[in-house]
Amino acid sequence: MTIKDITIKDVAKQAGVSVSTVSRVVNGLDRVSDATRKRVHKVIQELNFVPNTMAASIVRKKTNMISVVVPEIQNPFYTAVIEGTEEIAKREGFFTLVISTNGEESEEEAFLESFLGKNVDGIILIGSHRDAAFYKEIRKPTILVDRYINDSGHDGVMIDNYRGAYEATKHFMAYGHERIAIIDGTHDFNDGKDRFWGYKQAMLEGGLTPELRYHKQGSWTESDGYRYTMELMNASQPPTAIFAVNNLICKGAIKAIRDLNLTLGEDISLIGFDENELAQFVQPQVTVVRRPTREMGVQAAEMLIQKIREEQKEVSNPKKVILDVELLKRGSVKKLK
Amino acid sequence: MTIKDITIKDVAKQAGVSVSTVSRVVNGLDRVSDATRKRVHKVIQELNFVPNTMAASIVRKKTNMISVVVPEIQNPFYTAVIEGTEEIAKREGFFTLVISTNGEESEEEAFLESFLGKNVDGIILIGSHRDAAFYKEIRKPTILVDRYINDSGHDGVMIDNYRGAYEATKHFMAYGHERIAIIDGTHDFNDGKDRFWGYKQAMLEGGLTPELRYHKQGSWTESDGYRYTMELMNASQPPTAIFAVNNLICKGAIKAIRDLNLTLGEDISLIGFDENELAQFVQPQVTVVRRPTREMGVQAAEMLIQKIREEQKEVSNPKKVILDVELLKRGSVKKLK
DNA sequence: TTGAAAGCGATACCAC
DNA sequence: GTGGTATCGCTTTCAA
C-alpha cells in the first residue's frame, strides 16, 4: 500500500498504452478498441487509480463544481436552501461545495478572490450584503439568493417580502385587529424594508394608522423579539396583535408570551415570518408567512447551471426571480368580533 | 472587463519581470528587491490578478483545504461540529469544504473516490458508518467523528455514550425511580449499543432489572419517540421515567407528553440525550445529556491538521479521543420520596 | 484506433 | 536578486 498517488502515467505504462489512450477510456470517449478499453479498465482497477481532477480542470477550464456561500451554517433557513441547490446540482452533474463565512465579510472576500472561488464554475451567494461594486468584481456565473443588490450585475432569487408582510397584516385586520404591532429588524437591506413597507401599506389601505408606539425596531434576534414583546405587552395600552418579522424574533415573542402568562391566540395574537420549530410546537400553533426555502435553492441552482452552460459570464440583463410566499393560517390569531 | 482569466504570465510581461519573480512576490518569499516587489504588486492590482490555486496545488501537492463530510446538513448536531472544525481550520490556514451526502453512501463514495476527495489535504467524516474495508481505502489523513469503526485505520473523536446513558439512568435512580423506560434506536453501531448498555448497567448495578416492556426500540426519529411514549404511557403500568436516547426521540416524547396532557416532571420524568430546542423551551426544561458538539469539531480539526503536517498518511496506531458528556440537570426529573 | 507532443498555470531548482 | 526551465497530472490536437 504505497502512499504516492498513482497517475495516468502509471496506468499507461502498466497497460502498455499511451497516456492519451488512458485519458480516453477514463473519460469514456469513443475511438478506443474494446480490447484496449478493457485492458485499461482492468489496470485502473488493480492500481486503484483515481484521476486528479484538479489537473484536468486546469486544462479543461471547467471544474464541475459550484459553491454555495452562506453567512452561517447553523441557520435552518440556509441549510434548507442548500438542500435545494444540492439536489439540482447533483442531478446536473455538479458537485456542491458549501462555504460558511461565519458572518464575516472578509471571509467571503477571501473565498471569492483568492481561493477556491476561482476554481468553481459558478457561485451561489445566500444572504450576502456587500455593495454593488463588490459583486461586479466577480467574473463568474453568480446567483444572489435572498438578498439582492441592484446593479450588482448578477441574477437573483428572492421572495416577495412585501407581500408576505402585507398578507400577514391584512389577515390581522380581517380578524378585526386594529392595534397591530410590528417587531422589526434593521432596514439595511431590501428584505427588512419591504417587510415593514408591506405592513405599513396594509395598515394604511385598511384605514389604520401605524403608530410609533407599536413599531419596535431592533436587531433580528430572539432576544430582541423577547424584549420588545415584553415592552409592548407591559405598556398601558398593549396591542392585540404582533407581527414578528423573522423567525428568531418570533421565537423570542413566543417565549415572552409564555413568561407573561398570556394565552396565545387569546390574550395576544401573533404572526411570524418564516417557519420555526417553536411556532409549530406551541398550542395553538403560530400562524406564519412561509417562504419556499428549498425551492429558492432549486431555482438558484437551475439558473446558475444554465448560465454556466451558456457561458454567459457577462450578464447583460440580470434576471430577478421573485418567489411567492404563503400565509399559513394556524391558531394564533384571534377573531375579534 | 475581459473574461479570460489573467495568469502569472500576463503579470510578468506587464511588469517586465519573469514569472519566477511574480511567483515569489505572490507567495511573499524573500529575495525580491523592494522596487520590483512594489512594481509587481501594482500590476497585480491593475490586472486584478488572482493566482490559480489549482495549478499551484498540483505542483505543491498541497491544497490547504480540508473537507468535512456529513450525512445531512440540516441536523444541528452536524452543523455545530462543523463550526468547531471551521474555527480551527481557519486559524491554521486551511479552507473547509462541507460536503453533504444526504445520507447516501454512494455520495460519500463518489466524493472520496472520484472527485474532490482527492484534492483536499485531509478529511473529517462525521457520522459515517461504512465498514472497515471502506475506510482503509482512504489514503489520506482522515478523522472519524461521532461514529468510530474499529480497524478502520484512522483516528477518531467520539463521546462517551456509555457514560452519558449511565449517568442519566443513575440520576433517575437517585431520585427514586424504578420503572425506568428507554426509548432506544437501532444498535447498528457503537453509539446506539453503548447508550443502551449504559442504561442497562446502571439498572443492574442499582439492583433493578431492565424489563422488556420498558424497552422500546425503533428508529432514531421523532415519530418513533412520539409513538413509543404514547405506548408506554397508555400501558397498564406506565413507567415513571423515560430515557430518550437522542434528540429527535426526545422531541417526540415531549410532544407526546403534551398531547397526553401529562405534566412533565410530575406525571412523568424525562431525560434526553443531546440538547434540543424543545427541551429548553418546555417548562420545566428537560434534563439532557449534553455532548460537546463544537468541541468535537475542534478536536477533530486539530488532530487532522497535525496529521497533515506530520504527513502521517499511514496511521500506525490509530488514536481514539473520547470526549466526556455532561448531565444537565433541569426540572424534568421528579424526586420520588 | 493509437501515440507524440504541446500546453494548462503555477512552483522550485539551478544558474547567473 | 532575478530568470530559465523542468515539472506537476492531465487533455487535446495532429499525425500516423
Coordinates of C-alpha atoms in Angstrom, one line a residue, chain A residues 16-327:
Chain A
G16 CA 1.2 -0.8 -22.2
V17 CA -0.6 2.0 -23.9
S18 CA -0.1 5.8 -24.1
V19 CA -1.5 8.3 -21.6
S20 CA -3.7 9.6 -24.4
T21 CA -5.4 6.3 -24.5
V22 CA -5.9 6.1 -20.8
S23 CA -7.3 9.5 -20.8
R24 CA -9.7 8.5 -23.5
V25 CA -11.0 5.5 -21.6
V26 CA -11.2 7.4 -18.3
N27 CA -13.4 10.0 -20.0
G28 CA -15.4 7.5 -21.9
L29 CA -14.5 8.8 -25.2
D30 CA -15.0 6.8 -28.4
R31 CA -12.4 5.5 -30.7
V32 CA -10.8 3.1 -28.4
S33 CA -10.9 -0.5 -29.3
D34 CA -12.9 -2.7 -27.0
A35 CA -9.8 -4.8 -26.2
T36 CA -7.7 -1.8 -25.0
R37 CA -10.5 -0.3 -23.2
K38 CA -11.0 -3.5 -21.3
R39 CA -7.3 -3.8 -20.6
V40 CA -7.0 -0.3 -19.3
H41 CA -10.0 -0.6 -17.1
K42 CA -8.5 -3.6 -15.6
V43 CA -5.3 -1.8 -14.7
I44 CA -7.3 1.1 -13.3
Q45 CA -9.0 -1.3 -11.0
E46 CA -5.8 -3.0 -10.0
L47 CA -3.9 0.2 -9.3
N48 CA -6.9 1.8 -7.8
F49 CA -6.3 4.8 -10.0
V50 CA -8.3 7.9 -9.4
P51 CA -7.7 10.8 -11.8
N52 CA -6.6 14.0 -10.4
T53 CA -9.5 16.3 -11.3
M54 CA -7.6 19.4 -10.5
A55 CA -5.1 18.7 -13.2
A56 CA -7.9 18.0 -15.5
S57 CA -9.7 21.2 -14.5
I58 CA -6.7 23.3 -15.2
V59 CA -6.7 22.3 -18.8
R60 CA -10.4 22.0 -19.3
K61 CA -11.2 25.2 -17.6
K62 CA -14.2 23.5 -16.0
T63 CA -14.4 22.0 -12.6
N64 CA -18.0 20.8 -12.4
M65 CA -18.1 22.3 -9.0
I66 CA -20.3 25.1 -7.8
S67 CA -20.1 26.7 -4.4
V68 CA -22.8 27.9 -2.1
V69 CA -21.7 30.7 0.2
V70 CA -23.7 31.2 3.4
P71 CA -23.2 33.5 6.4
E72 CA -23.8 30.8 8.9
I73 CA -24.3 27.2 8.6
Q74 CA -26.3 26.8 11.8
N75 CA -29.3 28.6 10.5
P76 CA -32.0 26.2 9.2
F77 CA -33.0 28.7 6.5
Y78 CA -29.7 28.5 4.9
T79 CA -29.4 24.7 5.1
A80 CA -32.8 24.3 3.6
V81 CA -31.8 26.4 0.7
I82 CA -28.6 24.4 0.4
E83 CA -30.5 21.2 0.2
G84 CA -32.4 22.6 -2.8
T85 CA -29.3 23.6 -4.6
E86 CA -27.6 20.3 -3.9
E87 CA -30.5 18.3 -5.3
I88 CA -30.3 20.1 -8.6
A89 CA -26.5 20.3 -8.8
K90 CA -26.3 16.6 -8.3
R91 CA -28.9 15.9 -10.9
E92 CA -26.9 18.0 -13.4
G93 CA -23.6 16.5 -12.6
F94 CA -22.2 19.3 -10.4
F95 CA -20.6 19.0 -7.0
T96 CA -21.6 21.4 -4.4
L97 CA -19.2 23.0 -2.0
V98 CA -20.6 24.7 1.0
I99 CA -18.7 27.6 2.4
S100 CA -19.7 29.3 5.6
T101 CA -18.3 32.8 6.1
N102 CA -19.5 33.0 9.8
G103 CA -20.9 36.3 9.0
E104 CA -17.5 37.8 8.3
E105 CA -17.3 39.8 5.1
S106 CA -13.6 39.3 4.9
E107 CA -14.2 35.5 4.7
E108 CA -16.5 36.0 1.8
E109 CA -13.9 38.0 0.1
A110 CA -11.1 35.6 1.0
F111 CA -13.1 32.9 -0.6
L112 CA -14.1 34.7 -3.7
E113 CA -11.0 36.5 -4.5
S114 CA -8.1 34.4 -3.5
F115 CA -9.0 30.8 -3.1
L116 CA -11.3 28.2 -4.3
G117 CA -13.5 30.8 -5.6
K118 CA -11.6 30.8 -8.7
N119 CA -11.9 27.1 -9.1
V120 CA -15.6 26.6 -9.3
D121 CA -17.8 27.0 -12.3
G122 CA -20.3 29.1 -10.6
I123 CA -21.3 30.6 -7.3
I124 CA -24.5 31.0 -5.3
L125 CA -24.3 33.7 -2.6
I126 CA -27.0 33.5 0.0
G127 CA -27.8 36.3 2.3
S128 CA -24.8 38.3 1.2
H129 CA -24.9 42.0 1.6
R130 CA -21.9 43.7 0.0
D131 CA -22.3 46.7 -2.3
A132 CA -22.7 46.6 -6.0
A133 CA -19.0 47.3 -6.7
F134 CA -18.1 44.1 -4.8
Y135 CA -20.3 41.9 -6.8
K136 CA -19.2 43.4 -10.1
E137 CA -15.8 42.1 -9.4
I138 CA -17.0 38.6 -9.6
R139 CA -16.3 37.4 -13.1
K140 CA -18.1 34.2 -12.9
P141 CA -21.7 33.0 -13.2
T142 CA -23.2 34.0 -9.9
I143 CA -26.7 34.0 -8.4
L144 CA -27.7 36.1 -5.4
V145 CA -30.2 34.5 -3.2
D146 CA -32.5 36.1 -0.6
R147 CA -30.8 39.5 -0.6
Y148 CA -30.5 41.3 -3.9
I149 CA -28.3 44.2 -4.6
N150 CA -29.3 46.3 -7.6
D151 CA -26.6 47.0 -10.2
S152 CA -24.7 44.0 -8.9
G153 CA -24.8 42.6 -12.4
H154 CA -26.0 39.2 -11.3
D155 CA -29.2 37.3 -11.3
G156 CA -31.1 36.9 -8.1
V157 CA -33.7 34.6 -6.5
M158 CA -35.7 36.3 -3.8
I159 CA -39.1 36.1 -2.2
D160 CA -41.8 38.6 -2.0
N161 CA -41.1 40.1 1.4
Y162 CA -43.5 42.9 0.8
R163 CA -46.4 40.7 0.0
G164 CA -45.7 38.4 3.0
A165 CA -45.9 41.2 5.4
Y166 CA -48.9 42.7 3.6
E167 CA -50.8 39.5 3.8
A168 CA -50.0 39.0 7.4
T169 CA -51.2 42.4 8.3
K170 CA -54.3 42.1 6.2
H171 CA -55.1 38.9 8.0
F172 CA -54.9 40.5 11.4
M173 CA -57.2 43.2 10.1
A174 CA -59.6 40.8 8.6
Y175 CA -60.0 39.3 12.0
G176 CA -60.8 42.7 13.5
H177 CA -57.5 43.7 14.9
E178 CA -56.6 47.4 14.9
R179 CA -53.8 47.7 17.4
I180 CA -51.3 45.8 15.4
A181 CA -47.7 46.0 16.5
I182 CA -44.6 45.1 14.4
I183 CA -41.3 43.9 15.9
D184 CA -39.0 44.9 13.1
G185 CA -35.3 44.4 12.3
T186 CA -33.0 46.9 10.8
H187 CA -33.7 48.3 7.4
D188 CA -30.2 47.9 6.0
F189 CA -31.5 45.9 3.0
N190 CA -34.5 45.3 0.9
D191 CA -35.8 42.4 2.9
G192 CA -36.2 44.4 6.0
K193 CA -37.5 47.5 4.3
D194 CA -40.0 45.5 2.2
R195 CA -41.5 43.7 5.2
F196 CA -42.1 47.0 7.0
W197 CA -43.4 48.6 3.9
G198 CA -45.9 45.7 3.4
Y199 CA -47.1 46.1 7.0
K200 CA -47.5 49.8 6.6
Q201 CA -49.3 49.7 3.3
A202 CA -51.8 47.1 4.6
M203 CA -52.5 49.3 7.6
L204 CA -53.0 52.4 5.6
E205 CA -55.1 50.7 3.0
G206 CA -57.3 49.5 5.7
G207 CA -57.7 52.9 7.2
L208 CA -55.4 52.3 10.1
T209 CA -52.5 54.5 11.1
P210 CA -49.3 52.7 12.0
E211 CA -48.4 54.1 15.4
L212 CA -44.9 54.6 16.6
R213 CA -45.5 53.0 19.9
Y214 CA -46.4 49.8 18.1
H215 CA -43.3 49.8 16.0
K216 CA -40.4 48.2 17.7
Q217 CA -37.2 48.2 15.8
G218 CA -34.1 46.4 16.8
S219 CA -31.8 43.6 15.6
W220 CA -33.1 40.4 14.0
T221 CA -32.6 38.4 17.1
E222 CA -34.5 36.2 19.5
S223 CA -33.5 38.4 22.5
D224 CA -35.0 41.5 20.8
G225 CA -38.1 39.6 20.0
Y226 CA -38.4 38.7 23.6
R227 CA -37.6 42.1 25.0
Y228 CA -39.9 44.1 22.7
T229 CA -42.8 41.7 23.3
M230 CA -42.4 42.4 27.0
E231 CA -42.3 46.1 26.4
L232 CA -45.3 46.0 24.2
M233 CA -47.4 43.9 26.5
N234 CA -46.4 45.8 29.6
A235 CA -47.4 49.2 28.2
S236 CA -50.5 50.9 29.1
Q237 CA -52.5 50.0 26.0
P238 CA -50.9 46.8 24.6
P239 CA -51.5 45.8 21.0
T240 CA -53.9 43.0 20.3
A241 CA -51.7 41.6 17.6
I242 CA -47.9 41.3 17.0
F243 CA -46.2 40.7 13.7
A244 CA -42.7 39.3 14.2
V245 CA -40.7 39.9 11.1
N246 CA -38.4 36.9 11.2
N247 CA -38.1 33.5 12.8
L248 CA -35.9 34.5 15.6
I249 CA -38.0 37.4 16.7
C250 CA -41.0 35.2 16.5
K251 CA -39.3 32.7 18.9
G252 CA -38.5 35.4 21.3
A253 CA -42.1 36.6 21.2
I254 CA -43.4 33.1 21.9
K255 CA -41.2 32.8 24.9
A256 CA -42.1 36.2 26.2
I257 CA -45.8 35.5 25.8
R258 CA -45.3 32.3 27.8
D259 CA -43.4 34.1 30.5
L260 CA -46.0 36.8 30.7
N261 CA -48.6 34.0 31.3
L262 CA -50.6 35.2 28.4
T263 CA -52.6 32.9 26.2
L264 CA -51.6 32.9 22.7
G265 CA -54.4 33.5 20.2
E266 CA -56.5 34.8 23.1
D267 CA -54.7 37.5 25.1
I268 CA -52.5 38.3 22.2
S269 CA -52.4 37.3 18.5
L270 CA -49.2 36.6 16.7
I271 CA -47.9 36.1 13.2
G272 CA -44.3 35.2 12.4
F273 CA -42.3 35.5 9.2
D274 CA -40.7 32.2 8.3
E275 CA -41.3 28.8 9.8
N276 CA -39.7 27.8 13.0
E277 CA -39.8 25.0 15.4
L278 CA -41.5 26.7 18.3
A279 CA -44.2 28.1 16.1
Q280 CA -45.2 24.6 15.3
F281 CA -44.8 23.3 18.8
V282 CA -46.9 25.7 20.9
Q283 CA -50.6 25.4 21.0
P284 CA -52.3 27.0 19.2
Q285 CA -49.6 26.9 16.6
V286 CA -48.4 30.2 15.3
T287 CA -49.6 31.5 12.0
V288 CA -46.6 32.2 9.9
V289 CA -45.6 33.6 6.5
R290 CA -43.9 30.6 4.9
R291 CA -41.3 31.1 2.3
P292 CA -40.3 28.4 -0.1
T293 CA -36.8 27.9 1.2
R294 CA -35.9 24.7 -0.6
E295 CA -37.4 26.0 -3.8
M296 CA -35.2 29.0 -3.6
G297 CA -32.2 26.8 -3.7
V298 CA -33.6 24.8 -6.6
Q299 CA -34.3 27.9 -8.6
A300 CA -30.9 29.3 -7.9
A301 CA -29.1 26.2 -8.9
E302 CA -31.1 25.8 -12.1
M303 CA -30.4 29.4 -13.1
L304 CA -26.8 29.0 -12.3
I305 CA -26.2 25.9 -14.2
Q306 CA -28.0 27.2 -17.2
K307 CA -25.8 30.2 -17.1
I308 CA -22.7 28.1 -16.8
R309 CA -23.7 26.0 -19.8
E310 CA -24.4 29.1 -21.8
E311 CA -21.2 30.6 -20.7
Q312 CA -23.0 33.8 -20.1
K313 CA -20.2 35.0 -17.9
E314 CA -21.1 38.6 -18.6
V315 CA -24.7 39.3 -17.7
S316 CA -26.2 41.8 -20.0
N317 CA -29.6 41.8 -18.4
P318 CA -29.7 40.5 -14.8
K319 CA -32.8 38.5 -14.1
K320 CA -34.6 38.6 -10.8
V321 CA -36.9 35.8 -9.8
I322 CA -39.3 36.5 -7.1
L323 CA -40.8 33.5 -5.4
D324 CA -44.1 33.8 -3.7
V325 CA -44.8 33.4 0.0
E326 CA -47.7 31.8 1.6
L327 CA -49.6 32.7 4.8

